[in-house]
Short mmCIF file of C-alpha atoms and ligand atoms in Angstrom, two decimals:
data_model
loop_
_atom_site.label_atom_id
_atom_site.label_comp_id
_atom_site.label_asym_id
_atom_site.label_seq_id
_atom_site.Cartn_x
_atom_site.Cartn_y
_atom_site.Cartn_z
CA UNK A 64 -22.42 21.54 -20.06
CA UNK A 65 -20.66 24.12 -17.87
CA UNK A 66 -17.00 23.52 -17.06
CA UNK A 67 -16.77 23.63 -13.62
CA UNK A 68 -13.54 23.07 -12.04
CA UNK A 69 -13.50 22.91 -8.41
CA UNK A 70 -13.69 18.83 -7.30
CA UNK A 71 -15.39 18.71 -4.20
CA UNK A 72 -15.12 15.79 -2.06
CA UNK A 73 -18.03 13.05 -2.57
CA UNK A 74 -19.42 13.31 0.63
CA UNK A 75 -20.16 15.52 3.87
CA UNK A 76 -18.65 14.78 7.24
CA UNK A 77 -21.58 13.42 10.00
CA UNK A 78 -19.12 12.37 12.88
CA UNK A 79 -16.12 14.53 13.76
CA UNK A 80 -12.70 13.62 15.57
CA UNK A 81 -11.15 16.36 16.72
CA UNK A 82 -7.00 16.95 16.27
CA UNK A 83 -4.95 18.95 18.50
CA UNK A 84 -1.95 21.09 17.42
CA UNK A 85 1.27 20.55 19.80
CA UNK A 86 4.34 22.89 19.77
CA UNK A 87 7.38 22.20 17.85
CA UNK A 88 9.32 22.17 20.98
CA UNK A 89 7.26 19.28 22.31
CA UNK A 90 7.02 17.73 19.37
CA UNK A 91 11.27 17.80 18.81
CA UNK A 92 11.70 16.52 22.79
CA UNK A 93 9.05 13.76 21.84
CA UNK A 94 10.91 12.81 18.82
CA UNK A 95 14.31 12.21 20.47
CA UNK A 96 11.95 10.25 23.34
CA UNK A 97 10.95 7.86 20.61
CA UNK A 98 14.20 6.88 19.07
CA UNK A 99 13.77 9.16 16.03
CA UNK A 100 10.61 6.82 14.82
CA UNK A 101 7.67 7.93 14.34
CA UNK A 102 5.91 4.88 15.04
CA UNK A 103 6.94 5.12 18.42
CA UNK A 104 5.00 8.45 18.82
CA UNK A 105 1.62 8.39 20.22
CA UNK A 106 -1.55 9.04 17.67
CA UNK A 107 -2.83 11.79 19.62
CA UNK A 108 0.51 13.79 19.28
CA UNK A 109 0.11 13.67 15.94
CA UNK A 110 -1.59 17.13 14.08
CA UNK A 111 -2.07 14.72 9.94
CA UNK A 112 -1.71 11.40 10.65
CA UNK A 113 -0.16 9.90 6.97
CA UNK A 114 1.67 7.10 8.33
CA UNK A 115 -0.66 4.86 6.05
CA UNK A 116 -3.60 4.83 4.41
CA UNK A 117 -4.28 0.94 5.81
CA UNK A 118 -6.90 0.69 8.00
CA UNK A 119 -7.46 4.22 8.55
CA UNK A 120 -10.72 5.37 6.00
CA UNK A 121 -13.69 6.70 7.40
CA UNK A 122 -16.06 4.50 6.39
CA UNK A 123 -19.78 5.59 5.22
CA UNK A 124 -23.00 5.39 6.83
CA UNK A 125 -24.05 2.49 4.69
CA UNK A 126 -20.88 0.62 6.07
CA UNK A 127 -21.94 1.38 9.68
CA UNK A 128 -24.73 0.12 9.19
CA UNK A 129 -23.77 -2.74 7.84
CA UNK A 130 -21.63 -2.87 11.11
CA UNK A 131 -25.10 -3.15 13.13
CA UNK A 132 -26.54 -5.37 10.47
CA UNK A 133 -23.33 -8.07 11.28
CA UNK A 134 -23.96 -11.77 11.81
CA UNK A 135 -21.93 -13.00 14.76
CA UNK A 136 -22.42 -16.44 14.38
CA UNK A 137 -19.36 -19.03 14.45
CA UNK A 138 -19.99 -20.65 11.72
CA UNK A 139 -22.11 -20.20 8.10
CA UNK A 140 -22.85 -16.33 9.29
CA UNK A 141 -25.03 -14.50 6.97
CA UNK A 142 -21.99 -11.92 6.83
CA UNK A 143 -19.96 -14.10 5.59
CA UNK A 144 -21.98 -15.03 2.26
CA UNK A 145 -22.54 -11.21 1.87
CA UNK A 146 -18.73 -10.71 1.79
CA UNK A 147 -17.81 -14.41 -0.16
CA UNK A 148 -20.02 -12.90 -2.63
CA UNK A 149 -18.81 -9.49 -3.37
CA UNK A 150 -15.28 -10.99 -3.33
CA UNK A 151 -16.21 -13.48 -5.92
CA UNK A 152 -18.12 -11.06 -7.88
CA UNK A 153 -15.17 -8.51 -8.12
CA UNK A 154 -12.70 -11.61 -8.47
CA UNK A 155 -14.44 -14.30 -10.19
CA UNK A 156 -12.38 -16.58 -8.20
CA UNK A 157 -13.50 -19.73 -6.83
CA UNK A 158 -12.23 -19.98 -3.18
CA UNK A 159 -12.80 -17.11 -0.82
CA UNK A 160 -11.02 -17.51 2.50
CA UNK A 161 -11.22 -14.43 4.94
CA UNK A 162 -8.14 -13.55 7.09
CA UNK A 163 -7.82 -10.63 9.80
CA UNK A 164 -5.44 -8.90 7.53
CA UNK A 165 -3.33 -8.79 4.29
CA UNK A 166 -0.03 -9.82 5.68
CA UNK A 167 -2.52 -12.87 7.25
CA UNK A 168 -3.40 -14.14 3.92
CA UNK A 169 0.57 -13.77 2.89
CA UNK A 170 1.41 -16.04 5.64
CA UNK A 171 -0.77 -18.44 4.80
CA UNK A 172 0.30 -18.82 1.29
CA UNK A 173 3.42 -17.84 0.91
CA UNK A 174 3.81 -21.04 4.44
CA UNK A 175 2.18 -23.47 2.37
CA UNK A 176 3.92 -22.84 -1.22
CA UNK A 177 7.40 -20.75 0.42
CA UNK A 178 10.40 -22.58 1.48
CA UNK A 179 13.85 -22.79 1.23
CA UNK A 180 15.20 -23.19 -3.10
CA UNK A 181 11.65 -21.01 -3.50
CA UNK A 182 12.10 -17.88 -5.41
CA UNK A 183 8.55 -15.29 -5.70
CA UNK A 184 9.22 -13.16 -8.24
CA UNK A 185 6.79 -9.47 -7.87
CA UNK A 186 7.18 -6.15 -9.38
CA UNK A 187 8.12 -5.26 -5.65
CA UNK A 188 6.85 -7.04 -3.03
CA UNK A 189 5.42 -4.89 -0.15
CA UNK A 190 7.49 -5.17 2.96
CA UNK A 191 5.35 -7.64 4.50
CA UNK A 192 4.81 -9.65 1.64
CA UNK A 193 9.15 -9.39 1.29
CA UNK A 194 9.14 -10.40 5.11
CA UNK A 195 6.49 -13.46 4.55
CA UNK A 196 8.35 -14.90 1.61
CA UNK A 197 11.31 -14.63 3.32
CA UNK A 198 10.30 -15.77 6.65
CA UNK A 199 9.41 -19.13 4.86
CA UNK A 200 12.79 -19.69 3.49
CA UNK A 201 12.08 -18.31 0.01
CA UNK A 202 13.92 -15.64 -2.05
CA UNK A 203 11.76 -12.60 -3.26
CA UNK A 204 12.57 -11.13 -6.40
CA UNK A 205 11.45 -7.60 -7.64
CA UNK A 206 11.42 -7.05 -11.46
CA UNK A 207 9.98 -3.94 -11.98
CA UNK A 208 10.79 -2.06 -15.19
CA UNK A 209 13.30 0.67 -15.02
CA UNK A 210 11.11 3.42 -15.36
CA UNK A 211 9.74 2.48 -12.19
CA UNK A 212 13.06 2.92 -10.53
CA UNK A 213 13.37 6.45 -11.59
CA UNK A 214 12.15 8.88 -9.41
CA UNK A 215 11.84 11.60 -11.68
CA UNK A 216 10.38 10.29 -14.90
CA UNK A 217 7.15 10.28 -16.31
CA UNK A 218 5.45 6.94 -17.26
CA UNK A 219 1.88 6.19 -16.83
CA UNK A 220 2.27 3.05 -15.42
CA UNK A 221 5.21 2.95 -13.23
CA UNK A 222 4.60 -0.29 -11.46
CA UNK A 223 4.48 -2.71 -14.86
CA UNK A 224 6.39 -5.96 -14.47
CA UNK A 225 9.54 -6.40 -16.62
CA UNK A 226 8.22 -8.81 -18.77
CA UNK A 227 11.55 -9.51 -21.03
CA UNK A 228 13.33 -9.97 -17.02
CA UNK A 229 10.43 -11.92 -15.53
CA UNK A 230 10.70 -14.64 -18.66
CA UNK A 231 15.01 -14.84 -18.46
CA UNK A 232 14.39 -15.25 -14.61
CA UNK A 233 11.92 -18.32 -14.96
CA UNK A 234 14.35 -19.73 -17.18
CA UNK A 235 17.31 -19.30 -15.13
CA UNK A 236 15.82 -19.98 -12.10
CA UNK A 237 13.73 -22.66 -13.20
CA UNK A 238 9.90 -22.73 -13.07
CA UNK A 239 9.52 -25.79 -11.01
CA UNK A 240 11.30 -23.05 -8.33
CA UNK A 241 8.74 -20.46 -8.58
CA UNK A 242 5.41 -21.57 -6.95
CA UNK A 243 4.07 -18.36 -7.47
CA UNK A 244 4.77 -14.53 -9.59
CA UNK A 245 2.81 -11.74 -7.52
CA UNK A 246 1.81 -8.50 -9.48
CA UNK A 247 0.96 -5.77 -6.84
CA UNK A 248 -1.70 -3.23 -7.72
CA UNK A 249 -0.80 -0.59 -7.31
CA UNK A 250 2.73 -0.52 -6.72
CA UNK A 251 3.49 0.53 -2.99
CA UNK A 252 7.02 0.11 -2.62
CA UNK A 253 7.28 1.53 -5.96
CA UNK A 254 5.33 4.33 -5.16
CA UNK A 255 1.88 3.69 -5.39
CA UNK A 256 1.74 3.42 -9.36
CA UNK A 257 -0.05 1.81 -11.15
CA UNK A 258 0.10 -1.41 -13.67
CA UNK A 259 -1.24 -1.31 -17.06
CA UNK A 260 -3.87 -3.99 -18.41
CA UNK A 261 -1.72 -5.01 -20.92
CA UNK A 262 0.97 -5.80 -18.77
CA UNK A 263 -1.22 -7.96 -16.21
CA UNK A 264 -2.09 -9.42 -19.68
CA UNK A 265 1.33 -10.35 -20.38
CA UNK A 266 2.69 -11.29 -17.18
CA UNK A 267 0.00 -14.12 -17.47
CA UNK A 268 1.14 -15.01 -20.67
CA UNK A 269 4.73 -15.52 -19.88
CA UNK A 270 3.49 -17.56 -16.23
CA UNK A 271 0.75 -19.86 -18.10
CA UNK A 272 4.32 -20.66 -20.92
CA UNK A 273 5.67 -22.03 -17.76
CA UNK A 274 2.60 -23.05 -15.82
CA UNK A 275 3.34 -20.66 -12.97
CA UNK A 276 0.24 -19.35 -11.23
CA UNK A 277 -0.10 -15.40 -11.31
CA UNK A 278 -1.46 -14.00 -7.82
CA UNK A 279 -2.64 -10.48 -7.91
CA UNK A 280 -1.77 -8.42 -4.38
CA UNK A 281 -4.79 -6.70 -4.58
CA UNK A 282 -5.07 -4.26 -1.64
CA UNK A 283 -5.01 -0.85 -4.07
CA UNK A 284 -7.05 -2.82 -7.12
CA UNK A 285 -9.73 -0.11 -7.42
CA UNK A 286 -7.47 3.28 -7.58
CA UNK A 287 -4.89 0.79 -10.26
CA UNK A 288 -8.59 0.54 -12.43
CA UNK A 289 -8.68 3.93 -12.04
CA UNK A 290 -5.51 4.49 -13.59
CA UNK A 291 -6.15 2.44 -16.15
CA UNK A 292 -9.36 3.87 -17.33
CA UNK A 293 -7.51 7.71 -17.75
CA UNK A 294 -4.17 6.05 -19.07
CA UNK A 295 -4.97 3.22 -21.40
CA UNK A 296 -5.89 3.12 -24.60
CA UNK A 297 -9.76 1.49 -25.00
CA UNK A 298 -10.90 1.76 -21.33
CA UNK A 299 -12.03 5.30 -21.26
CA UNK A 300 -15.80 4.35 -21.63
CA UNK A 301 -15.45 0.86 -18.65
CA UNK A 302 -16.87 1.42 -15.50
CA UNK A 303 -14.05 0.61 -12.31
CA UNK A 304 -15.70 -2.24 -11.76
CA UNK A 305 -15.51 -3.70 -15.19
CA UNK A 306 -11.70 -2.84 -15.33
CA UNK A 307 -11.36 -4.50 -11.76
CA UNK A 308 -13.09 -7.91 -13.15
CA UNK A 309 -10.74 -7.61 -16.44
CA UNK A 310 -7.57 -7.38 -13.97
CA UNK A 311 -8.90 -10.23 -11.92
CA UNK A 312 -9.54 -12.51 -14.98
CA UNK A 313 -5.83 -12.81 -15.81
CA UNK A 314 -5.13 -14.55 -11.86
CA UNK A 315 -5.33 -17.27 -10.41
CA UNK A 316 -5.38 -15.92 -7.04
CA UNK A 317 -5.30 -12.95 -4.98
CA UNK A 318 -4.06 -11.82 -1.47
CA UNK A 319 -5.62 -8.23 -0.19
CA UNK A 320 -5.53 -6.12 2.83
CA UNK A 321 -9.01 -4.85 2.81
CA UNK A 322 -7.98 -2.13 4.59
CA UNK A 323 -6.75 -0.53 1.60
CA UNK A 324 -9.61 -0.66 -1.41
CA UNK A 325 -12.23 -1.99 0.71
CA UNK A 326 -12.55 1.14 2.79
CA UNK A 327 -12.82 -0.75 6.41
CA UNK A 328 -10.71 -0.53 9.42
CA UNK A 329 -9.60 -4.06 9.35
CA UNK A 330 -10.18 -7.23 7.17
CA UNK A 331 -8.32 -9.08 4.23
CA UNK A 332 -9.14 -11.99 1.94
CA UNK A 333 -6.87 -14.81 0.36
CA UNK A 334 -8.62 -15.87 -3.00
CA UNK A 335 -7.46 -18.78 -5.51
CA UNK A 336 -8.84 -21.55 -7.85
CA UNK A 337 -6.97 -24.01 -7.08
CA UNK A 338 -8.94 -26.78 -5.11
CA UNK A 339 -5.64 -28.73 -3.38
CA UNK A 340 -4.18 -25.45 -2.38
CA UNK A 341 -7.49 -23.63 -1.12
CA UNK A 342 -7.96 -26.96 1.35
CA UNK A 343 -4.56 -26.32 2.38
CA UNK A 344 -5.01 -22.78 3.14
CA UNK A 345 -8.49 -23.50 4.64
CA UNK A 346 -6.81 -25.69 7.49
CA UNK A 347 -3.48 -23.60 8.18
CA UNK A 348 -6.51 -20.83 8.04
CA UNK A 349 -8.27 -22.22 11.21
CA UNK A 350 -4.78 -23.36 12.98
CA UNK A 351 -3.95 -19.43 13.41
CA UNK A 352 -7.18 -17.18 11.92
CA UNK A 353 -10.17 -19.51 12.67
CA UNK A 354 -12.86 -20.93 11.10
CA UNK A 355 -13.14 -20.28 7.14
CA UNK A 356 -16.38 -18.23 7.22
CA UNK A 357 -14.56 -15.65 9.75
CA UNK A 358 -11.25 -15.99 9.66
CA UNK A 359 -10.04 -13.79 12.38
CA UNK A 360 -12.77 -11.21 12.03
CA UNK A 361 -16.02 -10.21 13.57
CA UNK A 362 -19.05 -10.50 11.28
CA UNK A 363 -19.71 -7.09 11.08
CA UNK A 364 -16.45 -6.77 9.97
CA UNK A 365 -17.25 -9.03 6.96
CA UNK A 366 -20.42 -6.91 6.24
CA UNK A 367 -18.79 -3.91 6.24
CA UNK A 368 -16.07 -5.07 3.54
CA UNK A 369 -18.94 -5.84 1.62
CA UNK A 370 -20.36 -2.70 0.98
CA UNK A 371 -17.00 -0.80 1.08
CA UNK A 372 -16.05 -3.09 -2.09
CA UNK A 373 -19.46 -1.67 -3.48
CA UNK A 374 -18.30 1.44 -2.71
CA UNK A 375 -14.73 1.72 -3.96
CA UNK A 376 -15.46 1.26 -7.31
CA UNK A 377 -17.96 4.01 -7.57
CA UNK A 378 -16.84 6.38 -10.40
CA UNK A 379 -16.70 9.91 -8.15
CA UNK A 380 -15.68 8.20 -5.49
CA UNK A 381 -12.20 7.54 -7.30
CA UNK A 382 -12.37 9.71 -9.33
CA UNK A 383 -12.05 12.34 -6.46
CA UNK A 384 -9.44 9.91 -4.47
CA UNK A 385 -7.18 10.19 -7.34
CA UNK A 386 -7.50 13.91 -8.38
CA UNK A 387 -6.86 14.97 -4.35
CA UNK A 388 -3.54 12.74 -4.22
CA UNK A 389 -2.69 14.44 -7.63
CA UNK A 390 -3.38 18.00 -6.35
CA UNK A 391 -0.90 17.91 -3.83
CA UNK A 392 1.43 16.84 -5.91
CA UNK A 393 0.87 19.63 -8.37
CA UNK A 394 1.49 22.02 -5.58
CA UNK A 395 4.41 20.19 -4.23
CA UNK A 396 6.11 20.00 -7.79
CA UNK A 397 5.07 24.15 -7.99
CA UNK A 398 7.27 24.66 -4.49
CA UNK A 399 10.25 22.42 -6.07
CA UNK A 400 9.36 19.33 -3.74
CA UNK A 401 11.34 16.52 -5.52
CA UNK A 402 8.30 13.88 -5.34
CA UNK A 403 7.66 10.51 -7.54
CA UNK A 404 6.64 11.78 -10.82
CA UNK A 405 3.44 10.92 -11.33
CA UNK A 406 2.39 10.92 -7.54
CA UNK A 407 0.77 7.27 -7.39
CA UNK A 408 -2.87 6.69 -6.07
CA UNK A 409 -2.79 6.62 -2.46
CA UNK A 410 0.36 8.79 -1.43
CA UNK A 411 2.92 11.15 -2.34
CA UNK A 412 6.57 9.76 -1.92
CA UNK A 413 8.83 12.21 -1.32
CA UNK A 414 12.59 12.21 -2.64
CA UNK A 415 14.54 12.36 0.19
CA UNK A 416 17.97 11.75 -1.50
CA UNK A 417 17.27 14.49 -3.99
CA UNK A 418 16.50 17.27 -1.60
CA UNK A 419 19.03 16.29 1.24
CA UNK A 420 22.25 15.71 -1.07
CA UNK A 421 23.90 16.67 1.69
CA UNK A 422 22.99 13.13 3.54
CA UNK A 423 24.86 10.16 2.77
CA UNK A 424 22.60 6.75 1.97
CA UNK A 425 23.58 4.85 5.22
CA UNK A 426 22.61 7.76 7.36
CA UNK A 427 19.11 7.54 6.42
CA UNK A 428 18.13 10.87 4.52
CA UNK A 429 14.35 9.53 4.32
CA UNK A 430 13.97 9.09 8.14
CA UNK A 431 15.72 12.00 8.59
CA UNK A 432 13.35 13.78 6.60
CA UNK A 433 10.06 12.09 7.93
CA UNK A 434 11.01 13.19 11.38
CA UNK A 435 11.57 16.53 10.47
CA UNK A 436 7.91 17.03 8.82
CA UNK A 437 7.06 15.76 12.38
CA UNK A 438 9.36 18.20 14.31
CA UNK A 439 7.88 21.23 12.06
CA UNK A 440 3.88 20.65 11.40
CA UNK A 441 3.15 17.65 13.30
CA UNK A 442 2.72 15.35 9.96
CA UNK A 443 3.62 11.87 10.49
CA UNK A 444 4.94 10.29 7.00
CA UNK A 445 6.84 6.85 6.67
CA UNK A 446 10.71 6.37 5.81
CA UNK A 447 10.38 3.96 2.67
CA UNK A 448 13.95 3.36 2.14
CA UNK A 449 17.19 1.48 3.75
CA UNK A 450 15.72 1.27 6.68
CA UNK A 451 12.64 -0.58 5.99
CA UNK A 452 15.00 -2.45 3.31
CA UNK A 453 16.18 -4.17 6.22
CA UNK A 454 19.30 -6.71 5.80
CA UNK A 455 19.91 -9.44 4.16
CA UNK A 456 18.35 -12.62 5.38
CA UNK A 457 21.55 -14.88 4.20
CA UNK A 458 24.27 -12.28 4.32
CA UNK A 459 22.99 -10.04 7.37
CA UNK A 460 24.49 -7.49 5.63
CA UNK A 461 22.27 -3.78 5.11
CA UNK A 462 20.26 -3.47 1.92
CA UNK A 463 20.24 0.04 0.92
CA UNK A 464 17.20 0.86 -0.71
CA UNK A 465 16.99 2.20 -4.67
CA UNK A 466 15.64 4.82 -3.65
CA UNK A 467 15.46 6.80 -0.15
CA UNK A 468 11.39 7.85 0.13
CA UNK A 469 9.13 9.20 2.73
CA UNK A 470 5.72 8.52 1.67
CA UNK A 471 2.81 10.52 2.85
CA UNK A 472 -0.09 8.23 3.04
CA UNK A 473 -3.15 9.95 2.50
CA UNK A 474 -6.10 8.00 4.23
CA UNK A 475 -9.11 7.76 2.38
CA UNK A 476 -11.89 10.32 3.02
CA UNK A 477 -10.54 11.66 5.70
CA UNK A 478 -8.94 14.67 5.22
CA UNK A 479 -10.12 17.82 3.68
CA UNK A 480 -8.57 20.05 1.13
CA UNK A 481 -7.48 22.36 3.91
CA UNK A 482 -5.79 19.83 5.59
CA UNK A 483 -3.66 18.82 2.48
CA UNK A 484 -2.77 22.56 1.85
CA UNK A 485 -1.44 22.68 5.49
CA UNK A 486 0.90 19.58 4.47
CA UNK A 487 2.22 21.38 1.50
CA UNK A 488 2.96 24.39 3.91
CA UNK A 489 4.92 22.51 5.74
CA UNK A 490 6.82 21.04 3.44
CA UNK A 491 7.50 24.13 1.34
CA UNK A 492 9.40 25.08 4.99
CA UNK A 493 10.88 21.95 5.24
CA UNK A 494 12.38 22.28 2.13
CA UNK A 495 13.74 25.89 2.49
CA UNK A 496 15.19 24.90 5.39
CA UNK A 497 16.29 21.61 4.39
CA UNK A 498 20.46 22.33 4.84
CA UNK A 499 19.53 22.43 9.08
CA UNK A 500 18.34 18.53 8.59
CA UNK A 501 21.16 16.01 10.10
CA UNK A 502 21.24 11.84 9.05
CA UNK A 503 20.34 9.63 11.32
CA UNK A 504 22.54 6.35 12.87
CA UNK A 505 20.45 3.28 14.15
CA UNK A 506 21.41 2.26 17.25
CA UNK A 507 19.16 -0.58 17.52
CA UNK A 508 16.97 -2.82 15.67
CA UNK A 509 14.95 -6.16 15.68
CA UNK A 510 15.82 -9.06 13.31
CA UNK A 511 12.89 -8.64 10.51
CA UNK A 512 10.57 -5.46 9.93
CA UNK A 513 13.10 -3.23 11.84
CA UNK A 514 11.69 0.16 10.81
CA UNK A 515 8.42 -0.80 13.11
CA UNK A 516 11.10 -0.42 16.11
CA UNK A 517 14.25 0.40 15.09
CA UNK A 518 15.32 3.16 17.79
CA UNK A 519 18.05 6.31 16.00
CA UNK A 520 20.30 8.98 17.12
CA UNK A 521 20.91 11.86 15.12
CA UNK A 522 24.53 12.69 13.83
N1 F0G B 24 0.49 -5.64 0.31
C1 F0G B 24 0.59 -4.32 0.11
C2 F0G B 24 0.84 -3.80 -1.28
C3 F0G B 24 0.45 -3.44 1.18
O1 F0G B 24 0.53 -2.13 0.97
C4 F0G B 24 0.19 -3.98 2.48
C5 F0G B 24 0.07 -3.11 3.62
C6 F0G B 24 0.06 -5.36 2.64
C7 F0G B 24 0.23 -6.16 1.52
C8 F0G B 24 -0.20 -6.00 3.97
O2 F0G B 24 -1.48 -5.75 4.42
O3 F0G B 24 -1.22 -4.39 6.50
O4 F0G B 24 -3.33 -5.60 6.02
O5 F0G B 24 -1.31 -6.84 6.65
N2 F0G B 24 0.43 -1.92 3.61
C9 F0G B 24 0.28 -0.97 4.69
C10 F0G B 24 0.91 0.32 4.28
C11 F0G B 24 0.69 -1.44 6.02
O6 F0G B 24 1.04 1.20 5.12
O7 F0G B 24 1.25 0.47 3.10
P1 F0G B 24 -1.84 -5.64 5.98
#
């Protein structure tokens, strides 16, 4: 066989969108319109929109037509059955509840077994997962393992649970306090890596000892089976979708944005065993989603999750999505970008407090960065760091973050390669010019999930 190295992407474009380039002086005077956030800046002012990779994947022809081949009716829609049974097929669970969203299914769960005395323990909860348990009254505990926590270092499987920490926290908290342990695949918060099979394996070990159930947050599943299959030992020859099933096998639920690993614009799932608690769910489900076979979505939007799950765990598929993230974080680490080393699966996160020493913690280095990106190429990333840390429920008092990221979302099969170069242009200027960037002070902000509004000044 010839070696051929280019990786193209999977696919060729049928519908364009086109993107307009702005100046840097309107983009600065837009900037300082919006508060200094850049999810106060309209789309189309945007040049590379990698705010997140939720909800934003093209999705295939196969998926629009699934979109024409939906079943709008209320209840027992042929749609529905389509997507029940991919879910169950990839999950093996038993109940599959639809919800319009991820942070949906969170709110359902985490409002039936939250509370106050409740403690989740995760690796790291996503922000709206953090903002769910915490909403119900319930402590959320992140016990990743060190490596993760280190920028910088190389480990293949950054997001792991810290198994020796998860087992002395059960017993100091007490078990009969933790209705639930979360394992998020892949690691967002953490930087999008990835968790090993043996260490799903082992978080279910120490939750069965204590008869905890293990829910997987599954929104990134197929790019974490990905990683698996290149990093761990005996995988190499599994398909995605056998390494998916494997992951699955060890839960006893599952909550997952399906606009994430299911390639669709919008749509989630809640999936469990557990009989008592899937009623439960089922009824707060129709209080504030609707009725269990739609849950807050259109049928089409069921049958298009349905064949994007068929799709994400198609071997080029991934195997491109990874290598293109990777790519630009070759480059990035060739220009001296500090970046999370390994880049993760479905973003780069850049290290804001290692290339703007010069920026103290509470003047938020990663939003100053973020809007700077914006202010130079028209790239819209996301501060993940004290900002989106937000305060402390009990103490009001800021949280500064372990680390001060922006992450650059890259949305599934939507940019080209040329588009990614353009990104590491610009942030090869960014970075040369880095001593010009000034902190940021927050001048206002809402009680919970303040980085969606928060409103800054720069010093
Ligand atoms: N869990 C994780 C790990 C997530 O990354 C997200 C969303 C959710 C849950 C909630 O899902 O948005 O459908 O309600 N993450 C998006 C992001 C918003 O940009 O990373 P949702």
């Amino acid at each position: 066989m010839r070696n051929i190295k280019t990786m193209i992407e999977p696919f060729k474009i049928k519908t364009v969108e086109p993107i307009k380039p702005t100046t840097e002086e309107y983009r600065r005077k837009t900037l300082k319109e919006a508060g200094y956030n850049l999810f106060n800046i309209k789309a189309e002012d945007v040049l590379i929109d990698l705010l997140t990779d939720s909800g934003t994947s093209a999705m295939s022809s196969m998926q629009w037509a699934e979109i024409m081949n939906g079943d709008e009716s209320y209840a027992g829609a042929r749609s529905f059955f389509a997507f029940e049974s991919e879910v169950r097929k990839l999950t093996g669970l038993k109940h599959i509840i639809p919800t319009h969203q991820g942070r949906a299914a969170e709110k359902i769960l985490f409002s039936i077994v939250g509370g106050k005395g409740k403690t989740i323990i995760s690796n790291t909860h996503f922000d709206t997962t953090r903002a769910n348990v915490e909403y119900s009254g319930a402590k959320a505990l992140d016990l990743v393992i060190p490596e993760g926590k280190n920028p910088s270092l190389i480990h293949p499987f950054k997001g792991n649970m810290d198994i020796q920490a998860l087992d002395s926290a059960i017993r100091e908290i007490g078990a009969e306090n933790i209705p639930v342990v979360v394992m998020t695949i892949t690691n967002n918060a953490g930087g999008g890596q990835p968790v090993s099979m043996e260490n799903i394996r082992e978080t279910k070990k120490v939750c069965s000892k204590y008869n905890i159930p293990l829910f997987i947050d599954a929104c990134r599943f197929a790019e974490n089976a990905y990683f698996i299959k290149k990093r761990e030992k005996g995988y190499d020859k599994k398909t995605p979708l056998e390494i998916s099933k494997e992951m699955f096998s060890y839960c006893d639920g599952a909550t997952m944005s399906a606009k994430k690993d299911a390639l669709v614009n919008i749509g989630g799932f809640l999936a469990l065993n557990n009989d008592d608690l899937a009623q439960k769910c089922r009824n707060m489900l129709i209080l504030t989603e609707g009725f269990s076979t739609y849950g807050g979505l259109a049928g089409r939007d069921l049958s298009a999750i349905a064949q994007g799950l068929r799709e994400v765990v198609e071997e080029d598929y991934l195997a491109y999505r990874i290598r293109s993230v990777e790519y630009v974080g070759e480059r990035l680490t060739e220009k001296n970008v500090p970046i999370i080393l390994p880049p993760g699966g479905h973003a780069i996160f850049v290290d804001a407090e290692a290339m703007l020493p010069h920026i103290p913690k509470h003047q938020y280095p990663a939003q100053a960065l973020a809007c700077e990106l914006y202010a130079v190429g028209g790239i819209r990333g996301v501060e993940i760091g004290s900002a989106m840390m937000d305060r402390d429920p009990i103490t009001r008092e800021n949280r500064p973050a372990k680390m001060e990221l922006v992450r650059l979302a890259i949305p599934r099969r939507v940019y080209t390669q040329s588009h990614m170069d353009y990104v590491i242009e610009i942030l090869d200027i960014v970075n040369q010019e880095k001593n010009k960037i000034r902190g940021m002070k927050m001048v206002s902000e809402a009680p919970v999930l303040r980085h969606f509004t928060a409103r800054f000044e720069q010093v």
